[in-house]
Short mmCIF file of C-alpha atoms in Angstrom, two decimals:
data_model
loop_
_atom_site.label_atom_id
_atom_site.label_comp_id
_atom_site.label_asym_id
_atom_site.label_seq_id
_atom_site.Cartn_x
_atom_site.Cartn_y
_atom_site.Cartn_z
CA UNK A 11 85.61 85.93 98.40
CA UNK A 12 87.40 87.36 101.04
CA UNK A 13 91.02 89.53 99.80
CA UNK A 14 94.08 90.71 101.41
CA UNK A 15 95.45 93.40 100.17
CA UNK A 16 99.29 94.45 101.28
CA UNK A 17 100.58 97.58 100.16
CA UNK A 18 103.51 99.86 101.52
CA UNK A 19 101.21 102.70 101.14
CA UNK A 20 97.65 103.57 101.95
CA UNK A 21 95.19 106.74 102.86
CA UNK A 22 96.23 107.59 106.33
CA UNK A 23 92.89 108.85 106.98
CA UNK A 24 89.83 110.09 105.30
CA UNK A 25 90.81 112.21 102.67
CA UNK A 26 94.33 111.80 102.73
CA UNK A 27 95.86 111.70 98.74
CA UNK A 28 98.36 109.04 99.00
CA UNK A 29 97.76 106.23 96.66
CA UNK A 30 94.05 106.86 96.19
CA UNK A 31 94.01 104.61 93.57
CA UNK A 32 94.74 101.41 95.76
CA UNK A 33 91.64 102.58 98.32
CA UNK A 34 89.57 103.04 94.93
CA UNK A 35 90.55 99.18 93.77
CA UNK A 36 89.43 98.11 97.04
CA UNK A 37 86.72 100.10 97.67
CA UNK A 38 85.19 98.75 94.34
CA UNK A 39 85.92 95.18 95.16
CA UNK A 40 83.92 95.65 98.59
CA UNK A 41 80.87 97.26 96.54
CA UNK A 42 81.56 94.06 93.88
CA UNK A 43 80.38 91.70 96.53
CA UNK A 44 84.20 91.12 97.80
CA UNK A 45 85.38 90.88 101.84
CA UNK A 46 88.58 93.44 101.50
CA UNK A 47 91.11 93.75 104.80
CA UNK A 48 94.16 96.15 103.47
CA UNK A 49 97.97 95.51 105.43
CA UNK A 50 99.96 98.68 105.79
CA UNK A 51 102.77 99.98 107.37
CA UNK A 52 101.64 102.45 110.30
CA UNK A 53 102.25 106.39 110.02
CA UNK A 54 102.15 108.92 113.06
CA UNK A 55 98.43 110.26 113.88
CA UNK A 56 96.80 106.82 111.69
CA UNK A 57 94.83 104.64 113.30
CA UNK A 58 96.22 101.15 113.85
CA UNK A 59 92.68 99.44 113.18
CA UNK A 60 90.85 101.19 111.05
CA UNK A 61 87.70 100.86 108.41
CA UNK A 62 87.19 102.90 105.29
CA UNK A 63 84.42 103.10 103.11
CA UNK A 64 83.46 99.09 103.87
CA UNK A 65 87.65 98.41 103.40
CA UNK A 66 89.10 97.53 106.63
CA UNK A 67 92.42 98.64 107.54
CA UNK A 68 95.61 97.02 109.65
CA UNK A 69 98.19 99.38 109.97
CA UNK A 70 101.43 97.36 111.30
CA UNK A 71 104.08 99.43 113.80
CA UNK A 72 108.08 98.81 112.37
CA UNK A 73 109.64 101.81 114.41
CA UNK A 74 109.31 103.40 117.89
CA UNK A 75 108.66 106.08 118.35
CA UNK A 76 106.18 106.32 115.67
CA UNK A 77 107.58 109.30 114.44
CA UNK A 78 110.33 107.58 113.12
CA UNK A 79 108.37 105.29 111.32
CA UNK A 80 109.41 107.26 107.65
CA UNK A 81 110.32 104.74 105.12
CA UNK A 82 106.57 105.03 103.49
CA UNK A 83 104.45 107.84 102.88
CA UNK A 84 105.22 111.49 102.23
CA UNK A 85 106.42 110.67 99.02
CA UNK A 86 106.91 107.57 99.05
CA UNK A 87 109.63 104.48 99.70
CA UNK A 88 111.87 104.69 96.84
CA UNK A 89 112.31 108.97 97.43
CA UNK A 90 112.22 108.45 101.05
CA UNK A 91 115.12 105.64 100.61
CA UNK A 92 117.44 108.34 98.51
CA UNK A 93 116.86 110.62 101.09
CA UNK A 94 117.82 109.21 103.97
CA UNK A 95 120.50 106.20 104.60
CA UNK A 96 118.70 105.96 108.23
CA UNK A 97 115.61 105.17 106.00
CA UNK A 98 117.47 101.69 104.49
CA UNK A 99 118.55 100.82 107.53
CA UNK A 100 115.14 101.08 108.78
CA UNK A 101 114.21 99.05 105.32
CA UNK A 102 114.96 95.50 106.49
CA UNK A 103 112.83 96.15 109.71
CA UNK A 104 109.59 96.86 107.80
CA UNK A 105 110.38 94.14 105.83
CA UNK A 106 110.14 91.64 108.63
CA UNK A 107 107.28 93.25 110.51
CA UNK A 108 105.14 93.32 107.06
CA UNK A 109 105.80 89.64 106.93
CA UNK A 110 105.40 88.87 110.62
CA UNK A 111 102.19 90.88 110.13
CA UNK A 112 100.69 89.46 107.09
CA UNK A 113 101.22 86.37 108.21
CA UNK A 114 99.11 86.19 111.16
CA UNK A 115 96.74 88.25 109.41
CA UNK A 116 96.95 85.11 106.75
CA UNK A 117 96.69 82.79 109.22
CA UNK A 118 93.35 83.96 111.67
CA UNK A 119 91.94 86.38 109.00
CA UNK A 120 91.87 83.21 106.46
CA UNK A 121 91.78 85.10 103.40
CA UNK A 122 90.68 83.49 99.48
CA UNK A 123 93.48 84.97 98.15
CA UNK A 124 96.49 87.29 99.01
CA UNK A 125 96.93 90.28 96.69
CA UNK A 126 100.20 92.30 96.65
CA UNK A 127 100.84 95.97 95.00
CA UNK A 128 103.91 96.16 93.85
CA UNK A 129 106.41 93.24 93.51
CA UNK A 130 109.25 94.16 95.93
CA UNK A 131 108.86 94.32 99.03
CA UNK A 132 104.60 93.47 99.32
CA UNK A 133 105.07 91.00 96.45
CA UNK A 134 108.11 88.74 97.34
CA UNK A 135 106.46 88.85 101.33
CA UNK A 136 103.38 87.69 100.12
CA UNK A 137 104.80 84.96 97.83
CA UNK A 138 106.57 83.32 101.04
CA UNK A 139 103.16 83.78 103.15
CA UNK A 140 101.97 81.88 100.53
CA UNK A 141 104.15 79.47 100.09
CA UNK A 142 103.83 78.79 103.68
CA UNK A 143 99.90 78.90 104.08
CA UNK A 144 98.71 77.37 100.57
CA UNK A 145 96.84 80.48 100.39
CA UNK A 146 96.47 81.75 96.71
CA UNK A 147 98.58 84.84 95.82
CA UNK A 148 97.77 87.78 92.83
CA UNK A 149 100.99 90.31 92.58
CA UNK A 150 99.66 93.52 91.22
CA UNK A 151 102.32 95.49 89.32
CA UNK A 152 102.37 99.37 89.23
CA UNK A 153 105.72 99.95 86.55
CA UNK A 154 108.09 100.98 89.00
CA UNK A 155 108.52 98.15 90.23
CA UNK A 156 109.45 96.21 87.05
CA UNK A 157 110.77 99.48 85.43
CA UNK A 158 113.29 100.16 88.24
CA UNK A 159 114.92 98.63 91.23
CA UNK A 160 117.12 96.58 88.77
CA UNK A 161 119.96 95.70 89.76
CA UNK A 162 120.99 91.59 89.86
CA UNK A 163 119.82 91.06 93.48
CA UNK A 164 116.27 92.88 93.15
CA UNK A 165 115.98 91.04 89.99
CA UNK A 166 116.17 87.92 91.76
CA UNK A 167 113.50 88.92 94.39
CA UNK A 168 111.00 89.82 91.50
CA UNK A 169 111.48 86.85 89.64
CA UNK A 170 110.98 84.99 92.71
CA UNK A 171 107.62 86.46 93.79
CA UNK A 172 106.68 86.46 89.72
CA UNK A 173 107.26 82.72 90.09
CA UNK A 174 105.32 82.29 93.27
CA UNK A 175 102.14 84.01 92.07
CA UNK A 176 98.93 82.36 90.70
CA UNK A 177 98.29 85.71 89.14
CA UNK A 178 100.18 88.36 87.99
CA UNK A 179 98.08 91.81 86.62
CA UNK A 180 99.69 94.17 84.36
CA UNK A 181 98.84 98.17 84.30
CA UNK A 182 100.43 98.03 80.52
CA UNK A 183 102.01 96.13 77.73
CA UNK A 184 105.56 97.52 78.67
CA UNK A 185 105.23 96.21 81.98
CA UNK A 186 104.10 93.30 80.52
CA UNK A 187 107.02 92.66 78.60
CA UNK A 188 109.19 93.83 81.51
CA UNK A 189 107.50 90.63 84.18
CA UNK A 190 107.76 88.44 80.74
CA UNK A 191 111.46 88.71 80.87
CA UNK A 192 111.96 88.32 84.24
CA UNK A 193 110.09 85.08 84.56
CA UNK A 194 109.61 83.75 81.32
CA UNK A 195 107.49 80.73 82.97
CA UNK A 196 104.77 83.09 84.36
CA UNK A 197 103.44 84.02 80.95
CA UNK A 198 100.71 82.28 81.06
CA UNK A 199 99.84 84.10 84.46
CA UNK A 200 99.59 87.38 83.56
CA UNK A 201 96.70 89.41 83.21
CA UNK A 202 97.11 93.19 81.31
CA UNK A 203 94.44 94.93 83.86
CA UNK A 204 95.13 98.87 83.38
CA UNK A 205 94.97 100.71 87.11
CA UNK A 206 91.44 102.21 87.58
CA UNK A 207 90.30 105.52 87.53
CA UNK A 208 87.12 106.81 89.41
CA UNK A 209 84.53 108.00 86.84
CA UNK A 210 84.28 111.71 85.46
CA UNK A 211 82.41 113.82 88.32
CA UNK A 212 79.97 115.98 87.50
CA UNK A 213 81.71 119.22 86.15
CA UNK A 214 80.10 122.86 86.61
CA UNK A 215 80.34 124.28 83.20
CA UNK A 216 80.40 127.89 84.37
CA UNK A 217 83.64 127.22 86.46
CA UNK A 218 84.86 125.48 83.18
CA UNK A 219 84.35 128.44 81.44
CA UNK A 220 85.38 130.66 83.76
CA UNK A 221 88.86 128.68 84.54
CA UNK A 222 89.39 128.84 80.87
CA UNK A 223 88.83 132.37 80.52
CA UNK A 224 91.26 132.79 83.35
CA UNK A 225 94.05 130.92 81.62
CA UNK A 226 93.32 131.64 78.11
CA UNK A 227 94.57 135.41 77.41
CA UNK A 228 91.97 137.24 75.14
CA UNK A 229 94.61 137.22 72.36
CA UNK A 230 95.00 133.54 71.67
CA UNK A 231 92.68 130.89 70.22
CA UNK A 232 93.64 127.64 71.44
CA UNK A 233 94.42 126.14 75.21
CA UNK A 234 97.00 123.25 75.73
CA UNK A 235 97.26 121.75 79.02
CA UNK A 236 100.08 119.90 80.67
CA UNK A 237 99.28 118.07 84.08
CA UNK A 238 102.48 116.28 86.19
CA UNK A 239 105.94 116.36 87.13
CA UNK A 240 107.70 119.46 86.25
CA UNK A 241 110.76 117.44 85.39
CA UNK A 242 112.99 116.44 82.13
CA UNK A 243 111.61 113.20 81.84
CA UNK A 244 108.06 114.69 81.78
CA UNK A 245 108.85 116.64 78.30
CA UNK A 246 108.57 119.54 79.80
CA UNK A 247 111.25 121.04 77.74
CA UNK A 248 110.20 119.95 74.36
CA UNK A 249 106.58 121.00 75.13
CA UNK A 250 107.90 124.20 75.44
CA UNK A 251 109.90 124.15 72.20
CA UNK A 252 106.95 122.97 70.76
CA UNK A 253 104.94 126.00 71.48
CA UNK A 254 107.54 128.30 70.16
CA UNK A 255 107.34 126.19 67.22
CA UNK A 256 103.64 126.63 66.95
CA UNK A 257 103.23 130.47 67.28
CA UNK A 258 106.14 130.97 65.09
CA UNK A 259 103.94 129.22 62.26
CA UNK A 260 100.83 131.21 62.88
CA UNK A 261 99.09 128.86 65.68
CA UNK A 262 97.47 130.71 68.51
CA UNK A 263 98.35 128.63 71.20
CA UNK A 264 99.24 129.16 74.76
CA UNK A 265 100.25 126.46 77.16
CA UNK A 266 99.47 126.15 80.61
CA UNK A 267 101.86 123.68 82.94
CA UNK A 268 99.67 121.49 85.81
CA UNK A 269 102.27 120.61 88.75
CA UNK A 270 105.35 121.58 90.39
CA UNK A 271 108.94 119.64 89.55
CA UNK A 272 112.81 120.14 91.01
CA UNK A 273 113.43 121.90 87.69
CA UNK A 274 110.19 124.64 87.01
CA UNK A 275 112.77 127.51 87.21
CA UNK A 276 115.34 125.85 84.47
CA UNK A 277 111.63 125.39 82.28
CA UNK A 278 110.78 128.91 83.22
CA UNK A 279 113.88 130.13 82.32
CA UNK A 280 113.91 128.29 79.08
CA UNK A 281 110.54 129.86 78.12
CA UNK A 282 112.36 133.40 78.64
CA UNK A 283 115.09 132.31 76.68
CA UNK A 284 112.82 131.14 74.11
CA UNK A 285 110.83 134.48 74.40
CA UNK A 286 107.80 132.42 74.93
CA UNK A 287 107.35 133.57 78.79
CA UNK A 288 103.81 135.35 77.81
CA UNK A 289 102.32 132.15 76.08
CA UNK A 290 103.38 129.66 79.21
CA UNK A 291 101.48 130.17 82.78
CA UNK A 292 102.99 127.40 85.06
CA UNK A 293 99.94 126.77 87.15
CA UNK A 294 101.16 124.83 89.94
CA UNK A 295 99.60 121.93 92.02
CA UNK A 296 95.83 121.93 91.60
CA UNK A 297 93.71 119.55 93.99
CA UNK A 298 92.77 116.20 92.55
CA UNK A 299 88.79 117.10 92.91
CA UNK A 300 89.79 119.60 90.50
CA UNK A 301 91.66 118.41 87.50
CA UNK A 302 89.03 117.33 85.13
CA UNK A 303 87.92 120.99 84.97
CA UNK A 304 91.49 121.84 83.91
CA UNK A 305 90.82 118.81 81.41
CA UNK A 306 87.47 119.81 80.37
CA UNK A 307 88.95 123.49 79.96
CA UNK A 308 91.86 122.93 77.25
CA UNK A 309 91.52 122.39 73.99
CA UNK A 310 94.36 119.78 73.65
CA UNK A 311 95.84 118.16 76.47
CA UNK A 312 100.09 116.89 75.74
CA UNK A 313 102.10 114.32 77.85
CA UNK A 314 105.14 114.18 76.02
CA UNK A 315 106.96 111.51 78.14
CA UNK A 316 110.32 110.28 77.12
CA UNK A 317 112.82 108.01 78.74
CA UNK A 318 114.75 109.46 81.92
CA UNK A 319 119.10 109.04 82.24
CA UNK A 320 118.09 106.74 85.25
CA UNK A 321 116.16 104.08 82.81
CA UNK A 322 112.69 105.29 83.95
CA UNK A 323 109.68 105.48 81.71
CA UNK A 324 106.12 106.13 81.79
CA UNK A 325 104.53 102.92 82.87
CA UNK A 326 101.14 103.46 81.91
CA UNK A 327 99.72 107.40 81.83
CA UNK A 328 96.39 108.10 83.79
CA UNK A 329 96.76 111.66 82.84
CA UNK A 330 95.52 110.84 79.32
CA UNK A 331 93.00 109.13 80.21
CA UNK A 332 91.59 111.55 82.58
CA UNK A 333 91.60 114.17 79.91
CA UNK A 334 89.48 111.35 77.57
CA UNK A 335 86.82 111.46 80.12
CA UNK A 336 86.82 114.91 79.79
CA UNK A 337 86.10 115.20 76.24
CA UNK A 338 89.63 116.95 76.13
CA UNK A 339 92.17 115.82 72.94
CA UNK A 340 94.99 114.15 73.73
CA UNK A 341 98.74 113.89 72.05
CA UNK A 342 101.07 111.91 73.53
CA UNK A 343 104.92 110.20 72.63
CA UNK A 344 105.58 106.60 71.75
CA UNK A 345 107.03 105.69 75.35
CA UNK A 346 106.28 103.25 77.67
CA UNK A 347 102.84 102.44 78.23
CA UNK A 348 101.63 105.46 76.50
CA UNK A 349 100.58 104.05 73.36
CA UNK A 350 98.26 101.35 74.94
CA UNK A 351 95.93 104.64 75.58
CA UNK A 352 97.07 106.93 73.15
CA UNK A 353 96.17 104.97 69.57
CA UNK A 354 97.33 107.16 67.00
CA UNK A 355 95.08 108.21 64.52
CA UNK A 356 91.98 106.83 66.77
CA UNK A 357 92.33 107.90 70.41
CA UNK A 358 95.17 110.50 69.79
CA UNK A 359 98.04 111.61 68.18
CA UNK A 360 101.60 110.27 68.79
CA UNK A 361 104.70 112.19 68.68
CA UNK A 362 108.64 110.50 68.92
CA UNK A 363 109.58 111.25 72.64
CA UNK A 364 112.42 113.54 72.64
CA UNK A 365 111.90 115.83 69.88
CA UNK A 366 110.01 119.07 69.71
CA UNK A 367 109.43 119.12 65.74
CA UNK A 368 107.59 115.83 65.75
CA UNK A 369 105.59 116.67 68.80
CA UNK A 370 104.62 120.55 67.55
CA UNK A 371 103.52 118.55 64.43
CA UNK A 372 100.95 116.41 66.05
CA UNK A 373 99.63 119.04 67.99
CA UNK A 374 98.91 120.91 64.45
CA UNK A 375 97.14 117.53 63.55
CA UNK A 376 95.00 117.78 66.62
CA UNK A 377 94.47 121.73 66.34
CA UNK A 378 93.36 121.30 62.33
CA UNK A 379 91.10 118.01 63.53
CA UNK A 380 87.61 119.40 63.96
CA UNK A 381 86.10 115.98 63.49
CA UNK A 382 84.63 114.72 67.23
CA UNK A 383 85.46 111.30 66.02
CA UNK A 384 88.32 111.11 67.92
CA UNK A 385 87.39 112.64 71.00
CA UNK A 386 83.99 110.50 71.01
CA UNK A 387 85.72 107.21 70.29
CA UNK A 388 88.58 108.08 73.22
CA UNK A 389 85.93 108.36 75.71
CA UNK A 390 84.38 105.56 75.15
CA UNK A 391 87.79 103.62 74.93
CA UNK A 392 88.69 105.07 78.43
CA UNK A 393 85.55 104.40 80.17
CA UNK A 394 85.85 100.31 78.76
CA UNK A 395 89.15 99.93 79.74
CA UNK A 396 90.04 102.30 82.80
CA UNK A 397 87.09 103.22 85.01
CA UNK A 398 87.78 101.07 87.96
CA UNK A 399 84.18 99.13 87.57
CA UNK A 400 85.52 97.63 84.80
CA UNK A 401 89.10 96.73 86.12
CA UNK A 402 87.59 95.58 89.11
CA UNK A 403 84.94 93.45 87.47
CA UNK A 404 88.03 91.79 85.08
CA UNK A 405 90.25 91.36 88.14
CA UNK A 406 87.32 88.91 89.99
CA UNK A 407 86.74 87.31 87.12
CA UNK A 408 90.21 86.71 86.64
CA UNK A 409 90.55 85.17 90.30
CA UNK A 410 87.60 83.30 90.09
CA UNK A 411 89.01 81.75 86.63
CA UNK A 412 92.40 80.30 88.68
CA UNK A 413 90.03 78.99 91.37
#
């Protein structure tokens, strides 16, 4: 089966963090037996024709000089759009070269089937190749892409390419719903096929140790661990309410923020306010080949997600999962895509988003749980549904089920 993959962002080059976990999807679809060739736009210093890890690479030019190619990457389209009203105007260009692109790819590359990550632009692109070369098409849906980018024109476009796929995956049951009311008639097409995640690496229990004893102070009991956006939609500030909460009823807890956000100084400042400032260490970015030992370190790690002014939510919530694998607790709100990981009572605990009493009292539940029940049945839970093996494996099977 040979796949083309088209994507608005890719690894540049070896090592390079953006979107790892498309190169892990199609690095895992090579090693399943798979032909992979990946369409992105082009970025200053990449090569044009590249190969990575078995995954072949054709990065398409859209600006010149190539230093002005800066509608992808670096944070991505939709942030790069906001920033810059040179970006949009640049928009409609990469548009046309990604379809010029794909299509000739399409037509002397010959793929089985077409796969597109995210819906707009990569998806509706695809679904005209498609239309125009009979070749089979599979949209793959991140959240964003449903979850925003909705006004009545972009609405259109999705529905389009929803309607114009032979498959549609699904990283959630919200973003389920979300494609199920855009095009009703491609119900029957959808798969629910959670993004995958790379399996646990082996951790060095003396550096867990030691990074615990590091962010643990001597005179409290209990670790809990927050890992992404430093921002309002995050939780941030009813985590923090939380653990004043907590040590005002006799829990010895102290918190330790993962990640860096435009508003870390209102949070820190709200911890001072608070008088918490001593029981909060905001840790900052830590590398990716790091995390889990953060995970592994923490007695209870909390995503307490809610719904953002702007309409976003959390679409699915990789961060729990990654803290499963780790043997780590999790508590998380009822938002979004959240709850497909975080089963109350059997994975986790589940707080209402929003509100620091209910989410202080599910961390109690978790801190007074000494049963490994939980923690033993969330592993196993993550590794079935989320290591990328098993995504992968669903996703061909799914393909080969159409054909």
């Amino acid at each position: 089966m040979k796949i083309l993959i088209v994507t608005s962002n890719y690894p540049r080059w070896p090592g390079d963090s953006t979107t790892p976990f498309v190169h892990n999807f199609a690095r895992e679809l090579v090693s399943q037996g798979a032909q992979v060739r990946v369409v992105a736009p082009h970025f200053e210093g990449a090569k044009r024709k590249d190969n990575m890890d078995g995954v072949e690479i054709r990065r398409f030019r859209y600006w010149l000089p190539e230093s002005g190619q800066t509608v992808c990457y670096q944070g991505g389209a939709l942030g790069n759009l906001k920033k810059s009203w040179v970006n949009k105007v640049k928009l409609p260009v990469l548009v046309a070269c990604e379809f010029f692109f794909t299509l000739v790819q399409t037509l002397f590359w010959k793929p089985t089937w077409i796969n597109s990550h995210w819906l707009i632009p990569q998806g509706f692109v695809c679904a005209l190749v498609s239309k125009l070369t009979n070749v089979k098409h599979v949209s793959t849906i991140h959240g964003g892409d449903v979850l925003a980018l909705d006004s009545h024109l972009l609405r259109k476009f999705k529905a389009f390419t929803l309607k114009h796929s032979d498959v549609v995956t699904v990283n959630s049951s919200v973003t389920r719903a979300k494609a199920e009311a855009l095009s009703p008639a491609t119900v029957s097409n959808l798969v629910l096929l959670p993004t995958g995640i790379l399996a646990i690496p082996t951790l060095n229990q003396d550096e867990v140790l030691a990074l615990r004893a590091q962010l643990l102070p001597k005179s409290k009991e209990y670790l809990l661990l927050f890992v992404g956006r430093v921002n309002e939609e995050k939780g941030v500030k009813e985590l923090i309410e939380a653990t004043k909460i907590l040590l005002d009823n006799g829990y010895s807890v102290h918190l330790a923020i993962v990640g860096r956000g435009h508003q870390e100084q209102q949070f820190k400042a709200l911890a001072a306010t608070l008088n918490v400032e001593n029981a909060v260490t905001f840790v900052g970015w830590v590398n990716s080949s790091e995390i889990y030992h953060y995970y592994a370190a923490a007695d209870i790690f909390v995503g307490p997600s809610k719904r953002a002014d702007d309409g976003w939510i959390e679409a699915q919530g990789l961060t729990f999962v990654e803290a499963m694998l780790a043997g780590c607790k999790v508590v998380g709100t009822n938002s979004g895509g959240i709850p497909d990981a975080v089963i109350d009572g059997k994975t986790g605990w589940l707080a209402e988003p929003d509100n620091a009493i209910s989410l202080s009292e599910n961390i109690k539940k978790a801190l007074d749980n000494d049963s490994t029940e939980i923690i033993d049945t969330a592993s196993a839970f993550a590794k079935d549904n989320y290591l990328v093996q098993n995504t992968v494996r669903r996703f061909l099977t799914s393909l080969k089920d159409v054909a």
